[in-house]
Short mmCIF file of C-alpha atoms in Angstrom, two decimals:
data_model
loop_
_atom_site.label_atom_id
_atom_site.label_comp_id
_atom_site.label_asym_id
_atom_site.label_seq_id
_atom_site.Cartn_x
_atom_site.Cartn_y
_atom_site.Cartn_z
CA MET Y 440 133.23 48.41 155.40
CA THR Y 441 136.50 50.33 154.74
CA LYS Y 442 135.87 49.96 150.91
CA SER Y 443 132.17 51.49 151.63
CA LYS Y 444 133.56 54.19 153.66
CA SER Y 445 136.13 55.23 151.00
CA PHE Y 446 133.44 54.99 148.28
CA PHE Y 447 131.26 57.37 150.10
CA SER Y 448 134.28 59.62 150.87
CA PHE Y 449 134.98 59.65 147.20
CA LEU Y 450 131.37 60.86 146.45
CA TYR Y 451 131.54 63.38 149.18
CA ASN Y 452 134.39 65.06 147.44
CA ASN Y 453 133.18 68.44 146.14
CA GLU Y 454 135.60 68.21 142.84
CA VAL Y 455 134.24 64.65 142.32
CA ARG Y 456 130.55 65.65 142.63
CA ALA Y 457 131.00 68.78 140.43
CA PHE Y 458 132.49 66.66 137.72
CA LEU Y 459 129.82 63.93 137.95
CA PHE Y 460 126.98 66.46 137.76
CA GLN Y 461 128.64 68.00 134.63
CA VAL Y 462 128.98 64.56 133.05
CA MET Y 463 125.13 63.77 133.83
CA ALA Y 464 124.11 67.12 132.52
CA LEU Y 465 126.21 66.58 129.37
CA LEU Y 466 124.60 63.11 128.87
CA ALA Y 467 121.06 64.39 129.31
CA ILE Y 468 121.73 67.31 126.62
CA VAL Y 469 123.11 64.70 124.30
CA TYR Y 470 120.08 62.24 124.82
CA PHE Y 471 117.74 65.17 124.39
CA PHE Y 472 119.02 66.23 121.00
CA TYR Y 473 119.47 62.83 120.00
CA SER Y 474 115.87 61.89 120.70
CA ALA Y 475 114.69 65.10 119.00
CA ILE Y 476 116.64 64.55 115.60
CA ASP Y 477 115.71 60.86 115.57
CA ASN Y 478 111.99 61.69 116.06
CA MET Y 479 112.37 64.28 113.26
CA PHE Y 480 113.81 61.82 110.73
CA VAL Y 481 111.14 59.33 111.64
CA ASN Y 482 108.48 61.92 111.08
CA ILE Y 483 110.11 62.89 107.76
CA GLU Y 484 110.21 59.36 106.61
CA SER Y 485 106.77 58.61 107.54
CA ARG Y 486 105.49 61.54 105.76
CA GLY Y 487 107.35 60.91 102.68
CA ILE Y 488 109.27 64.29 102.78
CA GLN Y 489 112.40 64.48 100.45
CA THR Y 490 115.62 65.17 102.25
CA GLY Y 491 118.89 66.25 101.00
CA PHE Y 492 120.24 69.29 99.15
CA GLY Y 493 119.43 68.15 95.63
CA PHE Y 494 116.57 70.77 95.35
CA LEU Y 495 119.44 73.52 94.95
CA GLU Y 496 119.97 72.42 91.50
CA ALA Y 497 116.46 72.45 90.63
CA GLU Y 498 114.86 75.48 88.39
CA SER Y 499 113.51 78.17 90.75
CA GLY Y 500 110.58 78.97 88.27
CA PHE Y 501 109.89 82.40 89.76
CA ASP Y 502 111.13 85.95 89.01
CA ILE Y 503 112.99 88.24 91.32
CA ALA Y 504 112.51 92.05 91.18
CA GLU Y 505 116.03 93.05 92.48
CA TYR Y 506 119.26 91.08 92.08
CA LEU Y 507 122.87 92.04 91.58
CA ILE Y 508 124.00 88.88 89.92
CA ASP Y 509 122.49 87.28 86.71
CA TYR Y 510 119.14 85.81 87.55
CA SER Y 511 116.13 84.48 85.64
CA PRO Y 512 113.08 82.11 86.37
CA THR Y 513 115.22 79.53 84.79
CA SER Y 514 117.96 79.71 87.31
CA SER Y 515 118.59 77.30 90.15
CA ASN Y 516 117.42 77.47 93.67
CA LEU Y 517 121.24 77.92 94.76
CA THR Y 518 121.16 81.24 92.61
CA VAL Y 519 118.13 82.31 94.54
CA PHE Y 520 120.09 81.67 97.72
CA TYR Y 521 123.01 83.66 96.25
CA VAL Y 522 120.51 86.56 95.24
CA GLY Y 523 118.99 86.85 98.65
CA LEU Y 524 122.37 86.54 100.50
CA ILE Y 525 123.94 89.32 98.51
CA ASN Y 526 120.80 91.59 98.93
CA THR Y 527 120.97 90.83 102.63
CA ILE Y 528 124.68 91.93 103.03
CA VAL Y 529 124.04 95.02 100.78
CA VAL Y 530 121.21 96.49 102.83
CA SER Y 531 123.06 95.53 105.96
CA ILE Y 532 126.13 97.38 105.05
CA VAL Y 533 124.26 100.40 103.86
CA GLY Y 534 122.24 100.38 107.06
CA ILE Y 535 125.37 99.92 109.24
CA ILE Y 536 127.07 102.89 107.48
CA PHE Y 537 124.28 105.25 107.82
CA ALA Y 538 123.18 104.32 111.26
CA SER Y 539 126.80 104.88 112.47
CA LEU Y 540 126.87 108.40 111.00
CA ILE Y 541 123.46 109.30 112.20
CA GLY Y 542 124.14 107.86 115.64
CA LEU Y 543 127.49 109.72 115.89
CA ILE Y 544 125.83 112.83 115.13
CA ILE Y 545 122.76 112.39 117.33
CA GLY Y 546 125.18 111.14 120.14
CA ILE Y 547 127.19 114.34 120.10
CA ALA Y 548 124.20 116.69 119.63
CA ARG Y 549 122.66 115.00 122.66
CA LEU Y 550 125.32 116.87 124.74
CA SER Y 551 125.37 119.91 122.93
CA ASN Y 552 125.33 123.37 124.97
CA ASN Y 553 122.60 124.39 122.69
CA TRP Y 554 119.31 123.55 124.39
CA LEU Y 555 117.29 123.28 121.20
CA ILE Y 556 119.71 120.86 119.65
CA ALA Y 557 120.18 118.84 122.59
CA LYS Y 558 116.29 118.57 122.96
CA LEU Y 559 115.99 117.76 119.33
CA ALA Y 560 118.31 115.01 119.48
CA GLY Y 561 116.72 113.64 122.77
CA GLY Y 562 113.43 113.76 121.02
CA TYR Y 563 114.68 111.99 117.89
CA ILE Y 564 116.04 108.93 120.17
CA GLU Y 565 112.85 108.74 122.39
CA LEU Y 566 110.47 108.77 119.13
CA PHE Y 567 112.21 106.36 116.94
CA ARG Y 568 113.58 103.97 119.59
CA ASN Y 569 110.16 103.47 121.17
CA ILE Y 570 108.44 102.43 117.92
CA PRO Y 571 108.70 98.68 116.74
CA ILE Y 572 111.08 98.46 113.79
CA LEU Y 573 108.35 96.66 111.82
CA LEU Y 574 105.92 99.37 112.04
CA GLN Y 575 108.77 101.80 111.02
CA ILE Y 576 109.61 99.70 107.84
CA LEU Y 577 105.89 99.58 106.94
CA PHE Y 578 105.46 103.31 107.60
CA TRP Y 579 108.37 104.59 105.53
CA TYR Y 580 107.56 102.08 102.64
CA ASN Y 581 104.04 103.56 102.52
CA ILE Y 582 105.55 107.00 102.82
CA ALA Y 583 107.61 106.30 99.70
CA LEU Y 584 104.74 104.99 97.72
CA ILE Y 585 102.55 107.91 98.55
CA SER Y 586 105.16 110.72 98.14
CA PHE Y 587 106.93 109.70 95.05
CA PRO Y 588 105.40 110.74 91.75
CA HIS Y 589 104.47 108.53 88.67
CA PRO Y 590 107.24 107.72 86.35
CA ARG Y 591 106.05 110.23 83.64
CA LYS Y 592 106.40 112.93 86.33
CA SER Y 593 109.47 111.62 87.84
CA ILE Y 594 111.70 114.23 89.92
CA GLU Y 595 114.78 114.91 87.72
CA PHE Y 596 118.42 115.65 88.78
CA PHE Y 597 120.88 116.75 85.99
CA ASP Y 598 118.68 114.57 83.62
CA THR Y 599 120.68 111.59 85.03
CA VAL Y 600 118.87 110.69 88.18
CA PHE Y 601 115.14 110.11 88.38
CA VAL Y 602 113.01 109.77 91.50
CA ASN Y 603 109.46 108.13 91.25
CA LEU Y 604 107.28 105.67 92.98
CA ARG Y 605 109.08 102.82 91.52
CA GLY Y 606 112.33 103.88 92.95
CA ILE Y 607 115.53 105.93 92.24
CA TYR Y 608 117.10 105.46 88.85
CA LEU Y 609 120.75 106.21 88.61
CA PRO Y 610 123.39 105.87 86.00
CA LYS Y 611 125.01 102.30 85.76
CA PRO Y 612 128.71 102.09 85.60
CA ILE Y 613 129.81 99.48 83.30
CA ALA Y 614 133.72 98.51 83.51
CA GLU Y 615 135.63 97.63 80.21
CA ASP Y 616 138.89 96.00 79.93
CA GLY Y 617 141.72 97.43 82.09
CA PHE Y 618 139.46 98.85 84.80
CA ILE Y 619 140.84 96.35 87.31
CA TRP Y 620 144.06 98.42 87.20
CA VAL Y 621 142.04 101.60 88.47
CA LEU Y 622 140.91 99.39 91.25
CA VAL Y 623 144.37 98.15 92.04
CA ALA Y 624 145.56 101.71 92.02
CA LEU Y 625 142.60 102.66 94.55
CA LEU Y 626 143.72 99.88 96.76
CA LEU Y 627 147.41 100.95 96.52
CA GLY Y 628 146.40 104.46 97.30
CA PHE Y 629 144.69 103.16 100.60
CA VAL Y 630 147.79 101.19 101.60
CA LEU Y 631 150.10 103.96 100.95
CA LYS Y 632 147.94 106.37 102.82
CA ILE Y 633 148.02 103.93 105.86
CA LEU Y 634 151.81 103.70 105.75
CA MET Y 635 152.18 107.58 105.32
CA LYS Y 636 150.03 108.02 108.40
CA ARG Y 637 152.21 105.88 110.32
CA PHE Y 638 155.27 107.31 109.13
CA PHE Y 639 154.24 110.83 110.12
CA LYS Y 640 152.65 109.62 113.48
CA LYS Y 641 156.05 108.22 114.46
CA LYS Y 642 157.74 111.42 113.24
CA HIS Y 643 155.33 113.19 115.53
CA ASP Y 644 156.17 111.03 118.63
CA ASP Y 645 159.99 111.35 118.01
CA VAL Y 646 160.36 114.95 117.35
CA GLY Y 647 157.06 116.58 118.13
CA ILE Y 648 156.52 117.96 114.60
CA GLU Y 649 152.83 117.48 113.31
CA THR Y 650 152.37 117.13 109.55
CA HIS Y 651 148.99 117.65 107.95
CA THR Y 652 148.26 114.72 105.66
CA PHE Y 653 144.86 115.29 104.31
CA GLY Y 654 145.95 116.71 101.12
CA TYR Y 655 148.50 113.89 100.67
CA SER Y 656 145.68 111.51 101.45
CA LEU Y 657 143.41 112.81 98.80
CA LEU Y 658 146.12 112.70 96.21
CA LEU Y 659 146.94 109.08 96.95
CA ILE Y 660 143.20 107.86 97.32
CA ILE Y 661 141.67 110.06 94.48
CA GLY Y 662 144.64 111.39 92.41
CA LEU Y 663 146.32 108.13 91.84
CA PRO Y 664 143.33 106.06 90.55
CA VAL Y 665 142.26 109.16 88.54
CA MET Y 666 145.62 109.30 86.76
CA VAL Y 667 145.42 105.50 86.10
CA TYR Y 668 141.99 105.88 84.78
CA TRP Y 669 142.98 108.62 82.31
CA ALA Y 670 146.07 106.96 81.45
CA LEU Y 671 144.13 103.76 80.25
CA GLY Y 672 141.80 105.67 78.27
CA SER Y 673 138.64 105.96 80.61
CA PRO Y 674 137.93 102.12 80.72
CA LEU Y 675 134.53 102.91 82.33
CA TYR Y 676 131.28 104.16 80.82
CA PHE Y 677 127.82 104.79 82.00
CA ASP Y 678 124.45 103.53 81.14
CA TYR Y 679 121.91 106.26 81.80
CA PRO Y 680 118.20 105.60 82.47
CA ALA Y 681 115.56 106.82 79.84
CA LEU Y 682 111.77 106.79 80.22
CA LYS Y 683 110.37 104.29 77.51
CA GLY Y 684 106.82 103.83 77.66
CA PHE Y 685 105.49 103.72 81.31
CA ASN Y 686 108.83 102.87 82.99
CA PHE Y 687 112.45 103.79 82.65
CA ARG Y 688 114.96 101.41 80.93
CA GLY Y 689 118.77 101.30 81.25
CA GLY Y 690 120.71 102.35 84.30
CA MET Y 691 120.40 100.96 87.64
CA SER Y 692 117.66 101.55 90.33
CA LEU Y 693 117.03 101.51 94.06
CA SER Y 694 113.64 100.08 94.78
CA PRO Y 695 111.15 101.61 97.34
CA GLU Y 696 111.56 98.54 99.25
CA PHE Y 697 115.30 98.68 99.58
CA LEU Y 698 115.07 102.57 100.41
CA ALA Y 699 112.43 102.14 103.10
CA LEU Y 700 114.12 99.17 104.53
CA ALA Y 701 117.54 100.66 104.67
CA PHE Y 702 116.15 104.05 106.13
CA ALA Y 703 114.10 102.33 108.66
CA LEU Y 704 116.91 100.22 109.88
CA SER Y 705 119.36 103.18 109.99
CA VAL Y 706 117.24 105.63 111.86
CA TYR Y 707 116.09 102.92 114.36
CA THR Y 708 119.38 101.46 115.15
CA ALA Y 709 121.10 104.97 115.10
CA THR Y 710 119.11 105.80 118.33
CA TYR Y 711 120.96 102.96 120.20
CA ILE Y 712 124.25 103.80 118.76
CA ALA Y 713 123.60 107.49 119.66
CA GLU Y 714 123.13 106.38 123.34
CA ALA Y 715 126.39 104.39 123.26
CA ILE Y 716 128.14 107.23 121.94
CA ARG Y 717 126.69 109.60 124.54
CA SER Y 718 127.57 107.28 127.35
CA GLY Y 719 131.06 106.85 125.89
CA ILE Y 720 131.67 110.68 125.91
CA GLU Y 721 130.28 111.02 129.37
CA SER Y 722 132.56 108.54 130.43
CA VAL Y 723 135.54 110.60 129.59
CA SER Y 724 136.84 112.38 132.81
CA LYS Y 725 136.12 116.16 133.03
CA GLY Y 726 140.00 116.43 133.64
CA GLN Y 727 140.65 115.22 130.24
CA LYS Y 728 138.37 117.76 128.71
CA GLU Y 729 139.85 120.60 130.74
CA ALA Y 730 143.32 119.55 129.83
CA ALA Y 731 142.49 119.68 126.25
CA GLN Y 732 141.22 123.23 126.68
CA ALA Y 733 144.21 124.30 128.62
CA ILE Y 734 146.56 123.25 125.98
CA GLY Y 735 144.66 125.40 123.53
CA LEU Y 736 142.68 122.91 121.58
CA THR Y 737 139.47 124.15 120.11
CA ARG Y 738 136.14 122.33 120.90
CA ILE Y 739 136.25 120.30 117.59
CA GLN Y 740 139.94 119.45 118.03
CA SER Y 741 139.27 118.52 121.69
CA LEU Y 742 136.25 116.31 120.45
CA LYS Y 743 138.48 114.67 117.72
CA LEU Y 744 141.66 114.26 119.41
CA VAL Y 745 140.87 113.70 123.09
CA ILE Y 746 137.27 112.90 123.66
CA LEU Y 747 136.04 110.51 120.83
CA PRO Y 748 139.08 108.22 120.98
CA GLN Y 749 138.45 107.52 124.56
CA ALA Y 750 134.76 107.38 124.19
CA LEU Y 751 134.93 104.93 121.40
CA ARG Y 752 136.64 102.37 123.69
CA VAL Y 753 133.48 102.52 125.78
CA ALA Y 754 131.05 102.71 123.03
CA ILE Y 755 132.32 100.10 120.66
CA PRO Y 756 131.01 96.93 122.66
CA PRO Y 757 127.60 98.07 122.66
CA ILE Y 758 127.74 99.39 118.92
CA ILE Y 759 128.80 95.87 117.96
CA ASN Y 760 125.50 94.44 119.30
CA GLN Y 761 123.59 97.05 117.37
CA TYR Y 762 125.27 95.99 114.29
CA LEU Y 763 124.39 92.68 114.84
CA ASN Y 764 120.83 93.60 115.64
CA LEU Y 765 120.53 95.63 112.46
CA THR Y 766 121.73 92.61 110.27
CA LYS Y 767 119.21 90.32 111.95
CA ASN Y 768 116.44 92.84 111.59
CA SER Y 769 116.94 92.91 107.91
CA SER Y 770 114.98 89.70 107.80
CA LEU Y 771 111.80 91.75 108.36
CA ALA Y 772 112.11 92.92 104.75
CA ALA Y 773 109.65 90.14 103.89
CA ALA Y 774 106.89 92.35 105.26
CA ILE Y 775 107.40 94.78 102.29
CA GLY Y 776 108.78 92.28 99.69
CA TYR Y 777 112.36 93.07 99.55
CA ALA Y 778 114.19 90.29 97.92
CA GLU Y 779 116.44 89.33 100.85
CA LEU Y 780 117.43 85.92 102.07
CA VAL Y 781 114.40 85.27 104.27
CA SER Y 782 111.68 86.22 101.86
CA THR Y 783 113.33 84.63 98.87
CA PHE Y 784 115.06 81.49 99.83
CA ALA Y 785 113.39 80.85 103.31
CA GLY Y 786 110.12 82.00 101.88
CA THR Y 787 109.34 81.37 98.29
CA VAL Y 788 111.80 78.23 97.82
CA LEU Y 789 110.66 76.73 100.92
CA ASN Y 790 107.06 76.93 100.03
CA GLN Y 791 107.97 75.45 96.51
CA VAL Y 792 110.13 72.31 97.74
CA GLY Y 793 108.98 71.99 101.27
CA GLN Y 794 112.51 70.91 102.68
CA ALA Y 795 112.31 73.15 105.75
CA VAL Y 796 115.08 71.52 107.65
CA GLU Y 797 117.70 72.06 105.16
CA ILE Y 798 116.58 75.42 104.03
CA MET Y 799 116.35 76.79 107.53
CA LEU Y 800 119.67 75.20 108.59
CA MET Y 801 121.21 77.18 105.57
CA THR Y 802 119.58 80.49 106.42
CA MET Y 803 120.35 80.28 110.11
CA ALA Y 804 124.04 79.40 109.20
CA VAL Y 805 124.11 82.49 107.20
CA TYR Y 806 123.13 84.73 109.96
CA LEU Y 807 125.40 83.06 112.16
CA THR Y 808 128.27 83.52 109.99
CA ILE Y 809 127.47 87.23 109.13
CA SER Y 810 127.26 87.87 113.00
CA LEU Y 811 130.32 86.17 113.96
CA PHE Y 812 132.27 88.06 111.19
CA ILE Y 813 131.01 91.27 112.39
CA SER Y 814 131.84 90.55 116.01
CA LEU Y 815 135.39 89.38 114.91
CA VAL Y 816 136.09 92.49 112.97
CA LEU Y 817 134.82 94.98 115.48
CA ASN Y 818 136.49 93.07 118.45
CA ILE Y 819 139.85 93.43 116.51
CA VAL Y 820 139.16 97.12 116.20
CA ASN Y 821 138.20 97.29 119.96
CA ASN Y 822 141.33 95.49 120.95
CA ARG Y 823 143.50 97.91 118.84
CA MET Y 824 141.83 100.97 120.30
CA LYS Y 825 142.04 99.76 124.09
CA ILE Y 826 144.48 101.43 126.32
CA LYS Y 827 147.75 99.65 126.74
CA GLU Y 828 148.67 99.04 130.20
CA ARG Y 829 152.48 99.51 131.03
#
């Protein structure tokens, strides 16, 4: 009887019951996934579906219109994976850069004292935020095809840049031996700029003397690489596009698919970034703004030195989410035929080899890795910008 009472009192303990419930939930989850995976392998075996990653070494057998590494129909499926991955990263980076710039401008314009500018910014947000991103991608793609002229009637800029319905043709830079030292000089210039900014900031904090570093920064970032470039005998030349027959040859091109996708992702994501910037600016207390005016700062100086640094502390967390959404929305490029990861690897390759499990796992792993990397970088920035408590 005593043992029975002690057993029940043991079960009536809240901490013990909470632990037992967690163990039971964990066992149920493990059993569910074990059953699902076991059932999957049974079905794969019964249907004679090949498994493993050997398909990555097989010949792809199809062409890709847009690639930044060497590729041909005789390349392997692994090369297709790399091509799609690079294209996804490129369009995501371009989209993030332009979405950030547009969002910052629109977010500030939304709070402008000028009635027309504020209303135009608000109209931009309401228009593009409430139209599905897929429709915007299709819209801008069709606008590009309709608006751009035939290659023989291309719009020319300085006889080096050509715009037509097949894209934008640009001079292609080709590096020669020794150009790596120009890149080293550029990297060194950025490092020296950061060190210089820290030095003059510490000087300002110690003695109150402000030093304008814009000219020095230009000299380090631009002047130093240019001097190395000329010292090495210009180890870089350009391959210019030229019309031959019915199309251009040489140079490099930005396809209408890339332009439409990057533009649609930028203008759509910028609406949410603009709202994050606006809310961040409005979170800065009125006293901070009045104090900036009281010490003689202009509106631009007040925005740059007082308001935006504090606003970004509030805006960065939601902006991180928008960067992640932009990266994941790039998978919609399959609708217009842009050769990113989903359309090439999880689309064409999957249809050819039929190994959905391996291909989907690799594709999901890529998006998960990219998302975690973006979150890591911006969380580091956010931690550096947050107000340090004493």
